[in-house]
Short mmCIF file of C-alpha atoms and ligand atoms in Angstrom, two decimals:
data_model
loop_
_atom_site.label_atom_id
_atom_site.label_comp_id
_atom_site.label_asym_id
_atom_site.label_seq_id
_atom_site.Cartn_x
_atom_site.Cartn_y
_atom_site.Cartn_z
CA MET C 19 0.00 0.00 0.00
CA ARG C 20 1.25 3.53 -0.72
CA ILE C 21 0.74 5.69 2.35
CA ALA C 22 1.34 9.34 3.25
CA ILE C 23 1.52 10.46 6.88
CA ILE C 24 0.98 14.18 7.42
CA GLY C 25 2.77 15.27 10.59
CA THR C 26 6.02 13.66 11.76
CA GLY C 27 5.52 14.25 15.47
CA TYR C 28 5.49 11.44 17.90
CA VAL C 29 2.52 9.56 16.47
CA GLY C 30 3.21 10.29 12.80
CA LEU C 31 6.84 9.23 12.83
CA VAL C 32 6.26 6.02 14.79
CA THR C 33 3.27 5.12 12.62
CA GLY C 34 5.13 5.88 9.39
CA ALA C 35 8.21 3.88 10.39
CA CYS C 36 6.13 0.90 11.55
CA PHE C 37 3.97 0.88 8.40
CA ALA C 38 7.16 0.91 6.31
CA ASP C 39 8.54 -1.97 8.35
CA ILE C 40 5.37 -3.94 7.69
CA GLY C 41 6.17 -3.54 3.99
CA HIS C 42 4.20 -0.49 2.84
CA ARG C 43 5.73 2.43 0.94
CA VAL C 44 5.49 5.42 3.23
CA ILE C 45 6.15 9.11 2.77
CA CYS C 46 6.18 11.15 5.98
CA VAL C 47 5.34 14.83 5.48
CA ASP C 48 6.00 17.73 7.81
CA ASN C 49 5.73 21.47 7.21
CA ASN C 50 8.82 22.00 9.39
CA ALA C 51 11.53 21.92 6.72
CA GLU C 52 14.30 21.76 9.35
CA LYS C 53 12.79 18.62 10.83
CA VAL C 54 12.49 17.02 7.41
CA LYS C 55 16.15 17.86 6.74
CA LEU C 56 17.15 16.24 10.04
CA LEU C 57 15.11 13.11 9.28
CA ARG C 58 16.57 12.86 5.79
CA ALA C 59 20.04 13.03 7.32
CA GLY C 60 19.20 10.08 9.61
CA GLY C 61 18.44 12.16 12.73
CA ILE C 62 15.49 11.43 15.03
CA PRO C 63 13.92 14.43 16.78
CA ILE C 64 12.49 12.42 19.70
CA TYR C 65 13.65 9.66 22.04
CA GLU C 66 11.66 6.49 21.56
CA PRO C 67 13.16 3.03 22.07
CA GLY C 68 13.63 1.17 18.77
CA LEU C 69 12.60 4.06 16.54
CA GLU C 70 16.01 5.10 15.27
CA ASP C 71 16.84 1.58 14.00
CA LEU C 72 13.39 1.22 12.48
CA VAL C 73 13.70 4.50 10.56
CA ALA C 74 17.26 3.76 9.38
CA ARG C 75 16.36 0.24 8.21
CA ASN C 76 13.32 1.38 6.23
CA VAL C 77 14.99 4.42 4.70
CA ALA C 78 17.81 2.11 3.53
CA ALA C 79 15.22 -0.31 2.07
CA ARG C 80 13.64 2.69 0.25
CA ARG C 81 10.26 2.04 1.84
CA LEU C 82 10.35 5.23 3.93
CA SER C 83 10.97 8.79 2.73
CA PHE C 84 10.35 12.34 3.93
CA SER C 85 8.95 15.49 2.37
CA ASP C 86 7.94 18.99 3.43
CA THR C 87 5.06 19.31 0.97
CA VAL C 88 1.62 17.81 1.47
CA ALA C 89 1.00 17.63 -2.31
CA GLU C 90 4.02 15.36 -2.79
CA GLY C 91 2.71 12.97 -0.15
CA VAL C 92 -0.87 13.01 -1.39
CA ASN C 93 0.04 12.52 -5.06
CA GLN C 94 2.13 9.44 -4.31
CA SER C 95 -0.36 7.73 -2.01
CA GLU C 96 -3.65 5.86 -1.90
CA VAL C 97 -4.16 6.46 1.81
CA VAL C 98 -3.34 9.73 3.59
CA PHE C 99 -3.06 9.72 7.39
CA ILE C 100 -3.46 12.93 9.39
CA ALA C 101 -1.23 12.88 12.49
CA VAL C 102 -0.93 16.52 13.49
CA PRO C 103 -1.18 17.96 17.00
CA THR C 104 -4.54 18.72 18.61
CA PRO C 105 -3.38 20.91 21.51
CA PRO C 106 -5.64 22.13 24.29
CA LEU C 107 -7.14 25.63 24.27
CA PRO C 108 -7.20 27.64 27.51
CA ASP C 109 -10.77 26.47 28.30
CA GLY C 110 -9.77 22.78 27.99
CA SER C 111 -11.38 22.27 24.58
CA VAL C 112 -9.36 21.08 21.59
CA ASP C 113 -7.63 23.32 19.03
CA LEU C 114 -8.54 21.73 15.70
CA SER C 115 -6.90 24.34 13.50
CA PHE C 116 -4.04 22.02 12.42
CA ILE C 117 -6.52 19.29 11.45
CA GLU C 118 -8.61 21.80 9.50
CA GLY C 119 -5.52 23.24 7.79
CA VAL C 120 -4.25 19.83 6.70
CA ALA C 121 -7.72 18.76 5.51
CA ARG C 122 -7.81 21.87 3.31
CA GLU C 123 -4.31 21.22 1.95
CA ILE C 124 -5.14 17.60 1.15
CA ALA C 125 -8.38 18.70 -0.54
CA ALA C 126 -6.57 21.27 -2.64
CA CYS C 127 -4.20 18.74 -4.21
CA MET C 128 -6.41 15.62 -4.49
CA THR C 129 -6.88 14.57 -8.11
CA SER C 130 -8.00 10.96 -7.65
CA TYR C 131 -9.87 8.85 -5.05
CA LYS C 132 -8.16 9.00 -1.64
CA ILE C 133 -8.78 7.55 1.76
CA VAL C 134 -8.12 10.26 4.35
CA VAL C 135 -7.52 8.77 7.79
CA ASP C 136 -7.52 10.75 11.00
CA LYS C 137 -5.06 9.36 13.54
CA SER C 138 -4.88 12.40 15.82
CA THR C 139 -7.01 12.43 18.97
CA VAL C 140 -10.07 14.53 18.14
CA PRO C 141 -13.48 15.26 19.64
CA VAL C 142 -16.40 13.20 18.46
CA LYS C 143 -17.93 14.60 15.24
CA THR C 144 -14.59 15.91 13.93
CA GLY C 145 -14.73 13.37 11.06
CA GLU C 146 -17.96 14.97 9.84
CA LYS C 147 -16.20 18.35 9.72
CA VAL C 148 -13.24 16.86 7.84
CA VAL C 149 -15.63 15.43 5.23
CA GLU C 150 -17.32 18.85 4.82
CA THR C 151 -13.97 20.64 4.57
CA ILE C 152 -12.52 18.31 1.95
CA ARG C 153 -15.73 18.52 -0.09
CA ARG C 154 -15.64 22.32 0.08
CA TYR C 155 -12.00 22.80 -0.91
CA ASN C 156 -11.55 20.03 -3.49
CA GLN C 157 -11.88 21.78 -6.86
CA ALA C 158 -11.54 18.53 -8.84
CA LYS C 159 -14.57 17.08 -6.97
CA VAL C 160 -12.94 13.65 -6.76
CA GLU C 161 -14.35 10.89 -4.59
CA PHE C 162 -12.85 10.26 -1.16
CA ASP C 163 -13.53 8.54 2.13
CA VAL C 164 -12.75 9.79 5.61
CA VAL C 165 -11.77 7.20 8.24
CA SER C 166 -11.14 7.55 11.97
CA ASN C 167 -8.30 5.32 13.17
CA PRO C 168 -7.24 6.52 16.63
CA GLU C 169 -3.79 5.71 18.01
CA PHE C 170 -3.25 4.03 21.36
CA LEU C 171 0.51 4.46 21.64
CA ARG C 172 2.21 4.83 24.98
CA GLU C 173 5.36 6.90 24.89
CA GLY C 174 8.36 4.70 25.51
CA PHE C 175 6.50 1.65 24.17
CA ALA C 176 5.10 3.18 21.00
CA VAL C 177 6.79 0.83 18.52
CA GLU C 178 5.72 -2.21 20.52
CA ASP C 179 2.17 -0.83 20.90
CA LEU C 180 1.88 -0.22 17.17
CA MET C 181 3.28 -3.61 16.17
CA ARG C 182 1.36 -5.58 18.84
CA PRO C 183 -1.87 -3.66 19.46
CA ASP C 184 -4.72 -4.95 21.65
CA ARG C 185 -7.11 -3.82 18.93
CA ILE C 186 -7.31 -1.60 15.85
CA VAL C 187 -10.26 0.75 15.62
CA ILE C 188 -11.55 1.74 12.18
CA GLY C 189 -14.41 4.24 11.98
CA VAL C 190 -15.99 4.54 8.52
CA GLN C 191 -18.92 6.19 6.77
CA SER C 192 -19.15 3.56 4.03
CA PRO C 193 -17.71 0.07 3.46
CA ARG C 194 -15.50 1.27 0.59
CA PRO C 195 -12.28 2.07 2.54
CA VAL C 196 -12.47 -1.00 4.80
CA PRO C 197 -10.48 -3.46 2.59
CA ALA C 198 -7.60 -0.96 2.26
CA MET C 199 -7.56 -0.37 6.02
CA ARG C 200 -7.58 -4.15 6.59
CA GLU C 201 -4.68 -4.54 4.16
CA ILE C 202 -2.60 -1.89 5.94
CA TYR C 203 -2.89 -3.67 9.28
CA ALA C 204 -3.22 -7.29 8.02
CA PRO C 205 0.28 -8.46 9.09
CA LEU C 206 -0.38 -7.39 12.71
CA GLU C 207 -3.15 -9.97 13.25
CA ALA C 208 -4.92 -7.81 15.86
CA PRO C 209 -8.71 -7.69 16.34
CA LEU C 210 -10.23 -5.05 14.10
CA VAL C 211 -13.15 -3.02 15.43
CA VAL C 212 -14.99 -1.63 12.41
CA THR C 213 -17.55 0.95 13.44
CA ASP C 214 -18.96 4.37 12.57
CA ILE C 215 -16.71 7.44 12.72
CA ASN C 216 -18.34 9.03 15.79
CA SER C 217 -17.99 5.84 17.82
CA ALA C 218 -14.34 5.43 16.78
CA GLU C 219 -13.58 8.98 17.87
CA LEU C 220 -15.34 8.39 21.19
CA ILE C 221 -13.46 5.13 21.80
CA LYS C 222 -10.21 7.08 22.05
CA HIS C 223 -11.39 9.60 24.64
CA ALA C 224 -13.37 6.98 26.54
CA ALA C 225 -10.34 4.66 26.72
CA ASN C 226 -7.87 7.27 27.95
CA SER C 227 -10.32 8.67 30.48
CA PHE C 228 -10.98 5.19 31.81
CA LEU C 229 -7.26 4.54 32.25
CA ALA C 230 -6.85 7.87 34.08
CA LEU C 231 -9.85 6.93 36.20
CA LYS C 232 -8.15 3.64 37.12
CA ILE C 233 -5.07 5.53 38.31
CA SER C 234 -7.09 8.02 40.34
CA TYR C 235 -9.11 5.16 41.79
CA ILE C 236 -6.03 3.37 43.10
CA ASN C 237 -4.59 6.68 44.32
CA ALA C 238 -7.78 7.25 46.32
CA ILE C 239 -7.45 3.70 47.69
CA SER C 240 -3.86 4.55 48.65
CA VAL C 241 -5.14 7.33 50.93
CA ILE C 242 -7.42 4.86 52.70
CA CYS C 243 -4.58 2.33 52.93
CA GLU C 244 -2.34 4.87 54.62
CA ALA C 245 -5.04 5.84 57.09
CA ALA C 246 -5.90 2.21 57.85
CA GLY C 247 -2.41 0.72 57.87
CA ALA C 248 -2.97 -1.42 54.75
CA ASN C 249 -0.78 -1.83 51.67
CA VAL C 250 -2.06 -0.45 48.35
CA GLN C 251 0.12 -2.79 46.31
CA GLU C 252 -1.43 -5.81 48.02
CA VAL C 253 -4.88 -4.36 47.40
CA ALA C 254 -4.03 -3.69 43.73
CA ASN C 255 -2.75 -7.26 43.34
CA GLY C 256 -5.86 -8.61 45.00
CA ILE C 257 -8.33 -6.70 42.88
CA GLY C 258 -6.20 -6.86 39.73
CA LEU C 259 -6.44 -10.66 39.56
CA ASP C 260 -10.14 -10.26 38.87
CA GLN C 261 -10.03 -10.42 35.09
CA ARG C 262 -12.86 -7.91 34.86
CA ILE C 263 -10.58 -5.36 36.57
CA GLY C 264 -7.01 -6.30 35.56
CA ARG C 265 -3.80 -5.33 37.36
CA ARG C 266 -2.43 -2.80 34.85
CA PHE C 267 -2.76 0.95 35.56
CA LEU C 268 -3.31 0.25 39.24
CA ASP C 269 0.03 1.60 40.45
CA ALA C 270 -0.45 4.28 43.06
CA GLY C 271 2.00 7.17 43.05
CA ILE C 272 2.20 10.92 42.67
CA GLY C 273 -0.38 10.90 39.90
CA PHE C 274 -0.50 10.84 36.12
CA GLY C 275 0.85 13.43 33.74
CA GLY C 276 2.18 13.63 30.20
CA SER C 277 0.85 15.00 26.98
CA CYS C 278 -2.21 12.74 26.78
CA PHE C 279 -4.15 11.93 29.95
CA PRO C 280 -4.49 15.47 31.38
CA LYS C 281 -5.35 16.94 27.98
CA ASP C 282 -7.72 14.16 26.96
CA LEU C 283 -9.56 14.34 30.28
CA SER C 284 -10.13 18.08 29.99
CA ALA C 285 -11.18 17.67 26.37
CA PHE C 286 -13.62 14.87 27.16
CA ILE C 287 -15.19 16.86 30.00
CA LYS C 288 -15.63 19.77 27.58
CA ILE C 289 -17.00 17.57 24.79
CA ALA C 290 -19.53 16.08 27.22
CA GLU C 291 -20.50 19.57 28.37
CA GLN C 292 -21.06 20.68 24.78
CA LEU C 293 -23.27 17.62 24.29
CA GLY C 294 -25.27 18.55 27.39
CA TYR C 295 -23.72 16.19 29.99
CA ASP C 296 -21.87 17.20 33.14
CA PHE C 297 -19.12 14.55 33.43
CA GLY C 298 -18.66 14.96 37.19
CA LEU C 299 -16.94 11.57 37.46
CA LEU C 300 -14.03 12.74 35.32
CA LYS C 301 -13.78 16.06 37.19
CA GLU C 302 -13.26 13.98 40.32
CA VAL C 303 -10.53 12.00 38.52
CA GLN C 304 -8.73 15.32 37.89
CA ARG C 305 -9.23 16.47 41.48
CA ILE C 306 -7.86 13.25 42.97
CA ASN C 307 -4.84 13.52 40.68
CA GLN C 308 -4.01 17.05 41.86
CA GLU C 309 -4.60 16.16 45.47
CA GLN C 310 -2.30 13.15 45.26
CA MET C 311 0.63 15.43 44.47
CA GLN C 312 -0.26 17.87 47.25
CA ARG C 313 -0.51 14.97 49.70
CA PHE C 314 2.98 13.81 48.74
CA VAL C 315 4.46 17.27 49.23
CA ARG C 316 2.76 17.43 52.63
CA LYS C 317 4.42 14.12 53.51
CA LEU C 318 7.81 15.71 52.83
CA ALA C 319 6.95 18.76 54.90
CA ASP C 320 5.65 16.61 57.78
CA THR C 321 8.97 14.78 57.99
CA LEU C 322 11.44 17.52 57.12
CA TRP C 323 9.42 20.18 58.97
CA VAL C 324 10.94 23.15 57.13
CA ILE C 325 11.71 22.62 53.45
CA LYS C 326 13.48 25.96 53.00
CA ASP C 327 17.22 25.50 52.45
CA LYS C 328 16.96 21.71 52.58
CA ARG C 329 19.00 19.92 49.96
CA ILE C 330 16.80 17.36 48.21
CA GLY C 331 17.87 14.76 45.67
CA VAL C 332 15.27 13.97 42.99
CA LEU C 333 15.36 10.80 40.91
CA GLY C 334 13.26 11.25 37.79
CA LEU C 335 12.08 14.23 35.74
CA ALA C 336 10.23 12.57 32.84
CA PHE C 337 6.47 12.11 33.23
CA LYS C 338 7.07 8.34 33.30
CA GLN C 339 9.77 5.77 32.50
CA ASN C 340 11.33 5.20 29.04
CA THR C 341 10.83 8.70 27.72
CA ASP C 342 12.55 12.08 27.65
CA ASP C 343 9.15 13.82 27.69
CA VAL C 344 8.67 16.30 30.53
CA ARG C 345 5.35 17.79 29.39
CA LEU C 346 3.01 18.04 32.39
CA SER C 347 5.37 15.76 34.27
CA PRO C 348 4.37 15.17 37.91
CA ALA C 349 8.12 14.99 38.67
CA ILE C 350 8.67 18.51 37.34
CA ALA C 351 5.59 19.80 39.19
CA LEU C 352 7.02 18.30 42.37
CA CYS C 353 10.40 20.00 41.78
CA GLU C 354 8.67 23.33 41.15
CA HIS C 355 6.75 22.93 44.36
CA LEU C 356 9.87 22.20 46.38
CA LEU C 357 11.70 25.14 44.78
CA ARG C 358 8.83 27.45 45.70
CA GLU C 359 9.25 26.28 49.29
CA GLY C 360 12.94 27.23 49.13
CA ALA C 361 14.58 23.81 48.67
CA ARG C 362 17.83 23.28 46.78
CA LEU C 363 17.64 20.34 44.36
CA ARG C 364 20.04 17.78 42.94
CA VAL C 365 18.19 16.11 40.08
CA HIS C 366 18.83 13.18 37.76
CA ASP C 367 16.94 11.48 34.93
CA PRO C 368 18.30 8.85 32.51
CA GLN C 369 16.84 10.63 29.44
CA ALA C 370 14.96 13.80 30.31
CA MET C 371 17.63 16.13 31.74
CA GLU C 372 18.14 18.18 28.57
CA LYS C 373 14.41 18.80 28.12
CA ALA C 374 13.96 19.50 31.83
CA LYS C 375 16.58 22.27 31.68
CA THR C 376 14.21 24.38 29.61
CA ILE C 377 11.67 24.33 32.47
CA LEU C 378 13.99 24.09 35.49
CA PRO C 379 17.08 26.06 34.50
CA PRO C 380 20.30 24.79 36.10
CA GLY C 381 21.76 27.20 38.66
CA LYS C 382 22.17 27.81 42.34
CA THR C 383 18.98 25.99 43.30
CA VAL C 384 18.94 23.18 40.72
CA ALA C 385 22.00 21.02 40.07
CA TYR C 386 21.79 18.43 37.29
CA VAL C 387 23.70 15.29 38.29
CA ALA C 388 24.86 13.04 35.45
CA GLU C 389 25.50 10.00 37.64
CA ARG C 390 22.42 8.42 39.21
CA ASP C 391 24.27 7.10 42.25
CA ALA C 392 25.72 10.53 43.03
CA VAL C 393 22.39 12.37 43.21
CA ALA C 394 21.94 11.84 46.99
CA GLU C 395 25.31 13.36 47.95
CA GLY C 396 24.97 15.84 50.80
CA CYS C 397 21.17 15.68 50.69
CA ASP C 398 18.70 15.84 53.56
CA ALA C 399 16.24 13.69 51.64
CA LEU C 400 15.96 11.70 48.43
CA VAL C 401 12.76 11.64 46.34
CA VAL C 402 11.77 9.11 43.66
CA ALA C 403 9.48 10.92 41.23
CA THR C 404 9.47 8.76 38.08
CA GLU C 405 9.09 4.97 37.78
CA TRP C 406 12.31 4.31 35.81
CA PRO C 407 13.11 0.61 36.45
CA GLU C 408 16.86 1.37 36.73
CA PHE C 409 16.24 3.41 39.87
CA LYS C 410 15.71 0.07 41.60
CA GLN C 411 19.41 -0.56 40.99
CA LEU C 412 20.37 2.58 42.92
CA ASP C 413 23.46 2.00 45.09
CA LEU C 414 21.48 2.35 48.32
CA GLU C 415 24.47 1.95 50.58
CA ARG C 416 26.45 4.67 48.81
CA ALA C 417 23.41 6.96 48.79
CA ARG C 418 22.73 6.38 52.48
CA ARG C 419 26.33 7.10 53.50
CA SER C 420 26.53 10.24 51.38
CA MET C 421 23.40 11.87 52.83
CA THR C 422 23.13 13.99 55.93
CA HIS C 423 20.03 11.95 56.82
CA PRO C 424 18.98 8.81 54.95
CA ILE C 425 15.35 9.73 54.28
CA MET C 426 13.65 8.56 51.11
CA PHE C 427 10.26 9.67 49.79
CA ASP C 428 9.34 7.12 47.14
CA GLY C 429 6.58 8.60 45.00
CA ARG C 430 6.47 5.52 42.77
CA ASN C 431 6.67 2.66 45.30
CA LEU C 432 9.82 1.23 43.73
CA PHE C 433 11.41 -0.09 46.91
CA ASP C 434 10.32 -2.54 49.57
CA PRO C 435 9.47 -0.74 52.85
CA GLN C 436 10.73 -3.52 55.16
CA GLU C 437 13.97 -3.92 53.25
CA MET C 438 14.56 -0.14 53.29
CA GLU C 439 14.07 -0.03 57.03
CA ARG C 440 16.45 -2.94 57.47
CA LEU C 441 19.04 -1.00 55.44
CA GLY C 442 18.72 1.93 57.83
CA TRP C 443 16.52 4.28 55.83
CA VAL C 444 13.63 6.40 57.00
CA TYR C 445 11.40 5.38 54.11
CA LYS C 446 8.04 6.88 53.11
CA SER C 447 6.11 5.69 50.06
CA VAL C 448 2.52 5.97 48.80
CA GLY C 449 -0.31 3.95 50.35
CA ARG C 450 1.92 1.50 52.18
C1 UDX V 521 -1.31 7.23 27.25
C2 UDX V 521 -2.11 5.97 26.90
O1 UDX V 521 -1.65 4.86 27.68
C3 UDX V 521 -2.01 5.69 25.42
O2 UDX V 521 -2.80 4.55 25.10
C4 UDX V 521 -2.53 6.94 24.73
O3 UDX V 521 -2.80 6.78 23.42
C5 UDX V 521 -1.63 8.11 25.05
O4 UDX V 521 -1.72 8.32 26.46
P1 UDX V 521 1.24 7.83 27.74
O5 UDX V 521 0.74 9.19 28.09
O6 UDX V 521 2.40 7.68 26.83
O7 UDX V 521 0.07 6.95 27.06
O8 UDX V 521 1.63 7.10 29.11
P2 UDX V 521 1.06 6.01 30.09
O9 UDX V 521 1.98 4.86 30.13
O10 UDX V 521 -0.35 5.71 29.80
O11 UDX V 521 1.19 6.80 31.51
C6 UDX V 521 0.51 8.02 31.73
C7 UDX V 521 0.77 8.54 33.13
O12 UDX V 521 0.13 7.73 34.10
C8 UDX V 521 2.24 8.62 33.56
O13 UDX V 521 2.47 9.84 34.23
C9 UDX V 521 2.39 7.45 34.52
O14 UDX V 521 3.40 7.66 35.47
C10 UDX V 521 1.02 7.39 35.15
N1 UDX V 521 0.65 6.05 35.66
C11 UDX V 521 0.46 5.03 34.79
C12 UDX V 521 0.43 5.86 37.03
O15 UDX V 521 0.57 6.79 37.84
N2 UDX V 521 0.03 4.62 37.46
C13 UDX V 521 -0.17 3.57 36.62
O16 UDX V 521 -0.53 2.49 37.10
C14 UDX V 521 0.07 3.78 35.24
#
């Protein structure tokens, strides 16, 4: 299949590289000429495990190429994917101007039947607008179909998620584009959900909101566990074995962040409001998430008493493991909070330090420490803010000896409380 992907951000680039690897001929288009130049030269603008090899291999096999003009992509392809950003507006609703702009550009250069697939996360009924827009701006009046095919990629596992999806959702207006969509995904052997466009669009927001709800639910349980002297991990294991519930996304901590969950929640609340429904349940999910962070900061203050002038080591800046992404990262929010209280920080992250420097500039109050095991040196407390698995390999003995007081606040429950106590730490975690 000949495929164009408009937008080489996170989703577009991963999708394009994976489709090429499956065997399709893919042209990835971006209006940022600098980015296209970088990609053509073999550079990758984001950190995502496995992506660099995938791109290099498929460029070498001539299945993957890059362009900065939409017309070039559209003319060479049967199927055109839209994978441009849908950022939030100040009121929480979604800015659809990039989607509209690309739909117009595609329409302007379409001279034969095309399947236009929306991969970006959009509010329900966006597909209808895309159909109207293409119809309006296509002078040649060629036939086309619009399809909704939402992505479910987790940062850090995006290649794996694309190649081994739980399901593939295809929203269509007519049966005509279905065989082509089946062909694109055929080698992946995943269940295909073929439905109408509105339902497909809703599936994306409903899925992400449900996952965020799961996290807030277990975080609420963690509060009860702390008050009652129970262990939230044991509770999560116990309820997670019920196949109707499942264990995943039941890890209590300092809350969720990133470029998807917070934005998708706000958007879904707004979409519901516009459709006449007050989605109070999801507002509560947001509230619990904010409160979880405040609770954690209070825990630090309760133990350290005065945070001002305390030296605090922070492990983790990314919004989760396996990524360099710091957008709406709970770890960064925590650092900002501690800085406001007057703390001095020594911070470390395996991937996200460069990006973090744009938000937390290095200086007198923030020192970036390249070596993980050196982050605790001279500190009054050590905080774990991101669930990087390698933090479990921290040299605990070295850290303990190098601190003024061996106190650890584990915001991601990475260590075993009994073991930490045995090793001489004052150890505080979440819901245990
Ligand atoms: C998410 C969805 O998982 C993906 O399907 C969607 O398409 C994009 O949004 P992503 O934002 O990359 O992916 O990260 P994810 O792994 O879902 O984690 C989101 C946040 O939740 C992180 O801050 C993480 O630390 C937090 N989290 C996750 C928890 O606090 N507890 C958990 O049990 C799981």
